[in-house]
Amino acid sequence: MPYVLISTQIRMEVGPTMVGDEHSDLALMNYLGATKRNMLGNHFWEYYVNDAPRIVLDKLENYGYRVVSMTGVGQTLVWCLHKEDNNVPPGRDVNVDPVKLQPRSELPQ
């Protein structure tokens, strides 16, 4: 999936950060350390992390994503990120170790 939306409430700018929905790339959600939940009254599932948006943005940059836009919607901050298509099947990013799900640059040599 080349696009990712992340969001947080303005009053919660230190976390948690919403990082996906039930259709998100599982490898990416694992890499971010995301937890899947269903909030009472919602008819959908979402993935979240307890990290601040800045930490999530740093992790997504290491995974190959770049911020395309950012906006405020009511009391919510939303970032849209995009990853260039490099003809790699979803969940098989060449810059990420598939076993440990961390950027190869952070792996011991």
Coordinates of C-alpha atoms in Angstrom, one line a residue:
M1 CA 0.0 0.0 0.0
P2 CA 1.7 3.2 -1.1
Y3 CA -0.4 5.6 1.2
V4 CA -0.7 5.8 5.0
L5 CA -2.7 8.1 7.2
I6 CA -1.8 8.7 10.8
S7 CA -3.6 10.9 13.2
T8 CA -3.8 12.1 16.8
Q9 CA -6.0 14.3 18.8
I10 CA -4.6 17.8 19.5
R11 CA -4.9 17.3 23.3
M12 CA -3.1 13.9 22.8
E13 CA -0.1 15.2 20.8
V14 CA 2.2 12.9 22.9
G15 CA 0.2 9.8 21.9
P16 CA -1.6 7.6 21.2
T17 CA -1.3 7.9 17.5
M18 CA -3.7 6.1 15.1
V19 CA -1.7 4.4 12.4
G20 CA -4.1 2.2 10.4
D21 CA -7.4 0.5 9.9
E22 CA -8.4 -3.2 9.5
H23 CA -7.1 -3.1 5.9
S24 CA -3.6 -1.9 6.7
D25 CA -0.4 -3.8 5.8
L26 CA 0.2 -6.2 8.7
A27 CA 4.0 -6.1 8.3
L28 CA 3.9 -2.3 8.6
M29 CA 1.6 -2.5 11.7
N30 CA 4.0 -5.0 13.3
Y31 CA 7.0 -2.8 12.5
L32 CA 5.3 0.2 14.2
G33 CA 4.3 -2.0 17.2
A34 CA 0.6 -1.2 16.6
T35 CA -2.3 -2.7 18.5
K36 CA -5.7 -3.4 16.8
R37 CA -8.8 -2.1 18.7
N38 CA -12.4 -1.4 18.2
M39 CA -13.7 1.7 20.1
L40 CA -17.1 1.4 21.6
G41 CA -19.7 2.8 19.2
N42 CA -17.4 2.5 16.1
H43 CA -18.2 0.0 13.4
F44 CA -14.6 -0.3 12.3
W45 CA -11.2 -1.4 13.7
E46 CA -8.2 0.8 14.0
Y47 CA -4.5 0.3 14.8
Y48 CA -2.8 2.6 17.3
V49 CA 0.5 3.0 19.0
N50 CA 1.3 4.8 22.3
D51 CA 4.1 6.8 20.6
A52 CA 3.9 10.4 19.8
P53 CA 3.3 11.3 16.1
R54 CA 6.9 12.5 15.8
I55 CA 8.2 9.0 16.7
V56 CA 5.8 7.3 14.3
L57 CA 6.8 9.7 11.5
D58 CA 10.5 8.9 12.1
K59 CA 9.7 5.1 11.9
L60 CA 7.7 5.6 8.7
E61 CA 10.6 7.6 7.2
N62 CA 13.0 4.7 8.0
Y63 CA 10.5 2.4 6.3
G64 CA 10.5 4.5 3.1
Y65 CA 7.5 6.7 3.5
R66 CA 7.5 10.5 3.0
V67 CA 5.0 13.1 4.3
V68 CA 2.8 14.3 1.4
S69 CA 0.5 16.6 3.5
M70 CA -0.6 17.5 7.0
T71 CA -3.7 19.2 8.2
G72 CA -5.9 19.8 11.2
V73 CA -9.5 18.6 11.1
G74 CA -11.4 19.9 14.1
Q75 CA -9.4 18.7 17.1
T76 CA -7.5 16.1 15.1
L77 CA -4.1 16.3 13.4
V78 CA -3.7 14.2 10.2
W79 CA -0.6 13.3 8.2
C80 CA -0.7 11.6 4.8
L81 CA 2.4 9.7 3.8
H82 CA 3.4 8.0 0.5
K83 CA 5.9 5.3 -0.4
E84 CA 7.2 5.2 -3.9
D85 CA 6.3 2.0 -5.7
N86 CA 9.5 0.0 -6.2
N87 CA 7.7 -3.2 -7.5
V88 CA 8.1 -4.9 -4.1
P89 CA 5.1 -7.0 -3.0
P90 CA 3.2 -5.7 0.0
G91 CA 4.9 -6.7 3.3
R92 CA 8.2 -7.4 1.5
D93 CA 10.0 -4.1 1.8
V94 CA 13.6 -4.5 0.7
N95 CA 14.8 -1.9 3.4
V96 CA 13.3 -3.9 6.3
D97 CA 14.4 -7.2 7.7
P98 CA 11.3 -9.4 7.3
V99 CA 12.1 -11.4 10.5
K100 CA 12.8 -8.6 12.9
L101 CA 10.7 -6.0 11.2
Q102 CA 13.2 -3.2 11.7
P103 CA 15.1 -1.1 9.2
R104 CA 18.2 -2.9 7.8
S105 CA 20.3 0.2 8.7
E106 CA 19.6 -0.7 12.4
L107 CA 20.7 -4.3 12.2
P108 CA 24.1 -5.4 13.4
Q109 CA 26.6 -5.9 10.5

